[in-house]
Amino acid sequence: MGHSNVWNSHPKNYGPDAVFLVVNRDNLLGGKRKQRGLTRVWVYWLKTILRGKMSSDRQWMYKRFMNGILIQEFLNGLETFINFACSQSRWMDGDKIKCPCNNRKCQNMSFRDVNTIRYHVAKYGFVPNYFVWIYQGESTMAVDSDQNEGSESYVCSEEPSNTYHRMVNEAAGADFNMDDMDEPPNPEAQKFYDMLKAADNELWPGCKTHSQLSLVARLMSMKSENHMSEKLFDQVTKLMKEIVPDNNLVTDNFYSTKKLLRGMGLPVEKIDCCFNGCMLYWGADSDLISCKFCDHPRFKKPPRVAEKRQKTKVAYKKMYYFPLIPRLQRLYASNATAHDMRWHSEHEVEQGVMRHPSDSLAWKHFNKIHPDFAAESRNVRLGLCTDGFQPFGQSGQQYSTWPVIVTPYNLPPWLCMKEQYMFLSILVPGPKNPKDKLDVFLQPLIAELNHLWDVGVNTYDISKKQNFMMRAALMWTVSDFLAYSMLSGWSTAGRLACPYCMDKSDAFTLKFSGKQSWFDNHRKFLPANHPFRRNRTAFRKNKTVTTVPPVVRSGDDILTEIQSLGLKKVTEMDATRTNGPICRTCGWRKHSIFWDLPYWRSNLIRHNLDVMHIEKNVFDNVFNTVLNVDGKTKDTFKSRQELNDYCRRPELKRNEATGKYPKACYTLDKKARQTLCEWVKILKFPDGYVSNMGRCVDMKKLKLFGMKSHDCHVFMQRLIPIAFREILPLNVWKVLTKLSLFFKELTATTIKTDDMVRLENDIPLILCKLERIFPPSFFDSMEHLPVHLAYEARIAGPVQYRWMYPFERYLRKLKLNVRNKAKVEGSICNAYLVEVWGPTLRDQPHGYPSGGSTHRIYWVLTPIPFASVGSNLGP
């Protein structure tokens, strides 16, 4: 029987001995066969034979009960299984292993603790035909090809022992085939072949601790974690090259290191843009040489000396765009995240309780409106955030950089909103704030989101070993109140600042202060029979309220209004001339580019109010007014002048004899302020709970300064009820305590729908009680917005997924990456591309793969379809 003929026929025609003969003589796994389909069938057939032999020893797995009682043989075998699975640390998630029970939520897809697995397997039994424990690390077939000829051993493995091979393969994707080289690889594929070669290259002859790729991976991870400069990196690598033996493969500079890892990086597009931010030279406008709006030239004029030898034209300004699709695909290409991307649809949901955006009404409404999208649980839900920061500090040059960040919401709570899953998508160039022209720079991202919605992209899910068409949808945006206007198109300044009340707002301009006040703007949110509605003395003079609160408008209604007004997108010609007159008569400033997304109008929440900034501003107003801090208190001279023009507070009228205004009940005297400051100065907290508030106390001026947002968050929710208990009148302390408890319940990690409904009813009453105490100047737009926060939480879920805290921390990291202050965006881009390797490289073992041999070849056996039968093969 010739072996060439064996390979051209089906293994069903031969016995087990023939199969083993073929493997031994022809080196099945090491050879390069042109007919790979039949080769894999032979591999699978051998695997089936081995499994059949093993199944006879594990019949106990499917003999659980005798007379309704678990038999001892099954319990002993279960302990054997658990002991084996716990010994395979590389196949575990911490102290958890994959549960092999036949429950549909497990079936080797979910990691569970040992006690849970004992209970599940005893209750549901093992998944059918699971005689080879491949998902717990048991081998089924691998061939060791030692250096000595003729010495083959037959051991099986479902996973490569060289984790750097796996790392490269995950980055390359499912279509990458190392052995399929009938023709020379293209340049992109060659990058991965170079890295696979580096994964097997010894640093020098005889080195068993590191390969070339493992060393480079370690160095790049160190550079990312410690913000190592390129100059220092070059010096370290040169020193290492001098120390190690000759004929080594240590890279000697950052450039060669980056070149070796270029296949692991993500693409970045540099797009020229108008110097004034009017347009991008992108798409149909990529060939223009001047701005079609302001006629500003695209390229800088070269110096006369260099005019002849300069070949590359330099644009005045350019933006950086990081395509979203490759990063979403990598989430499914990695074993670490592919399964977690389905958590949102597989986790247990408790009725009326929200722990994740997937439990919210907005998520469920989206599923109901778009059932074809919801049918595939691997489709991605995204959130978008943007904010500006000053890279040079407060005392440096005025410069504003605006990153745009996208994050997936499919992940479970312990991964969602974490730094490694925040994808930098756009770097809007400075030095000026883009304001309404932010939409210009969002064009590539919106185009990619439309493609992900309309068409999708073919993606390989390594957890299920199958390809699928991945689609994505943007759920909402997260931003502070300034960026809210830039993203939504609704002006957040003036009397119409509230995006919920819109033109139904009752805000007015104060007579002497000249500022907008939302005083007496909350009685309409109270029940129709509430006595506060008829009160003519405690609020505005001689005024009763009979109006109802404004109805939350749908996306269709808002889009219809924008279109009826004739507003244009800023990317359209004559947009400034058209939108200018319209803006003077309404709160809309532009037609937002987000309306180009076909599903945007169906979202219940499109732009989130940021609880972090609102809570901080409310705390600042309360604290600075109570402590009567000069320059920051709302209880000013002008405020007292106009106070009795709007409401009746005779006890706060000016004393005609002395010409002074009396002290208000809501402010502290000097002794009380001193007591409070001394208490805060010595206050101690658990490590990591909050920063040292003692450093924020100024004992000379008796005030607190320099408090960060999280400091205000802790003080607002934890300390206000204690700090003001003995030093403020009881009526003032009670209402401030209720305000504190409102924010505490609102920001809980687990919220209940009933609690949010109760908070919706409570917050108008709390604000009305504040209006009876504080002056009209106290109530700016930030004191009004809390009335809508409970509604957003009831619709969109916990605020932890919709506030700025994680994004602000990420922006600080980007700020620290600015090494070259002359090229801010380029510096951030280079540092980000290095950090992209971080999560991948940091998780790899720092030494050379265990087992040492670089000649061992492994196959991962995936289901291969029979052409004739159409059934699937595999485990």
PDB file of N, CA and C in Angstrom, residues 49-60 63 73 131:
ATOM      1  N   ILE A  49     -10.135   7.632  16.878  1.00  0.00           N
ATOM      2  CA  ILE A  49      -9.718   6.320  17.376  1.00  0.00           C
ATOM      3  C   ILE A  49      -9.199   6.447  18.796  1.00  0.00           C
ATOM      4  N   LEU A  50      -8.361   7.465  19.039  1.00  0.00           N
ATOM      5  CA  LEU A  50      -7.821   7.674  20.376  1.00  0.00           C
ATOM      6  C   LEU A  50      -8.942   7.948  21.377  1.00  0.00           C
ATOM      7  N   ARG A  51      -9.917   8.737  20.959  1.00  0.00           N
ATOM      8  CA  ARG A  51     -11.020   9.059  21.849  1.00  0.00           C
ATOM      9  C   ARG A  51     -11.828   7.808  22.183  1.00  0.00           C
ATOM     10  N   GLY A  52     -11.996   6.925  21.173  1.00  0.00           N
ATOM     11  CA  GLY A  52     -12.729   5.693  21.423  1.00  0.00           C
ATOM     12  C   GLY A  52     -12.038   4.813  22.449  1.00  0.00           C
ATOM     13  N   LYS A  53     -10.704   4.779  22.374  1.00  0.00           N
ATOM     14  CA  LYS A  53      -9.962   3.984  23.352  1.00  0.00           C
ATOM     15  C   LYS A  53     -10.101   4.583  24.755  1.00  0.00           C
ATOM     16  N   MET A  54     -10.096   5.944  24.821  1.00  0.00           N
ATOM     17  CA  MET A  54     -10.159   6.596  26.121  1.00  0.00           C
ATOM     18  C   MET A  54     -11.557   6.501  26.719  1.00  0.00           C
ATOM     19  N   SER A  55     -12.598   6.495  25.841  1.00  0.00           N
ATOM     20  CA  SER A  55     -13.968   6.498  26.353  1.00  0.00           C
ATOM     21  C   SER A  55     -14.289   5.247  27.157  1.00  0.00           C
ATOM     22  N   SER A  56     -13.629   4.133  26.823  1.00  0.00           N
ATOM     23  CA  SER A  56     -13.909   2.909  27.564  1.00  0.00           C
ATOM     24  C   SER A  56     -13.489   3.012  29.017  1.00  0.00           C
ATOM     25  N   ASP A  57     -12.512   3.874  29.330  1.00  0.00           N
ATOM     26  CA  ASP A  57     -12.058   4.057  30.702  1.00  0.00           C
ATOM     27  C   ASP A  57     -12.869   5.093  31.459  1.00  0.00           C
ATOM     28  N   ARG A  58     -13.763   5.793  30.796  1.00  0.00           N
ATOM     29  CA  ARG A  58     -14.488   6.883  31.447  1.00  0.00           C
ATOM     30  C   ARG A  58     -15.996   6.733  31.311  1.00  0.00           C
ATOM     31  N   GLN A  59     -16.439   5.508  31.301  1.00  0.00           N
ATOM     32  CA  GLN A  59     -17.872   5.274  31.241  1.00  0.00           C
ATOM     33  C   GLN A  59     -18.567   5.771  32.508  1.00  0.00           C
ATOM     34  N   TRP A  60     -17.825   5.940  33.603  1.00  0.00           N
ATOM     35  CA  TRP A  60     -18.414   6.417  34.850  1.00  0.00           C
ATOM     36  C   TRP A  60     -19.007   7.818  34.704  1.00  0.00           C
ATOM     37  N   LYS A  63     -22.724   7.513  34.226  1.00  0.00           N
ATOM     38  CA  LYS A  63     -23.445   6.614  35.134  1.00  0.00           C
ATOM     39  C   LYS A  63     -23.481   7.279  36.499  1.00  0.00           C
ATOM     40  N   GLU A  73     -18.549   5.652  42.472  1.00  0.00           N
ATOM     41  CA  GLU A  73     -17.606   5.695  41.348  1.00  0.00           C
ATOM     42  C   GLU A  73     -17.691   7.033  40.620  1.00  0.00           C
ATOM     43  N   PHE A 131     -15.382  12.645  26.595  1.00  0.00           N
ATOM     44  CA  PHE A 131     -14.431  11.716  27.180  1.00  0.00           C
ATOM     45  C   PHE A 131     -13.018  12.289  27.225  1.00  0.00           C
TER      46      PHE A 131
END
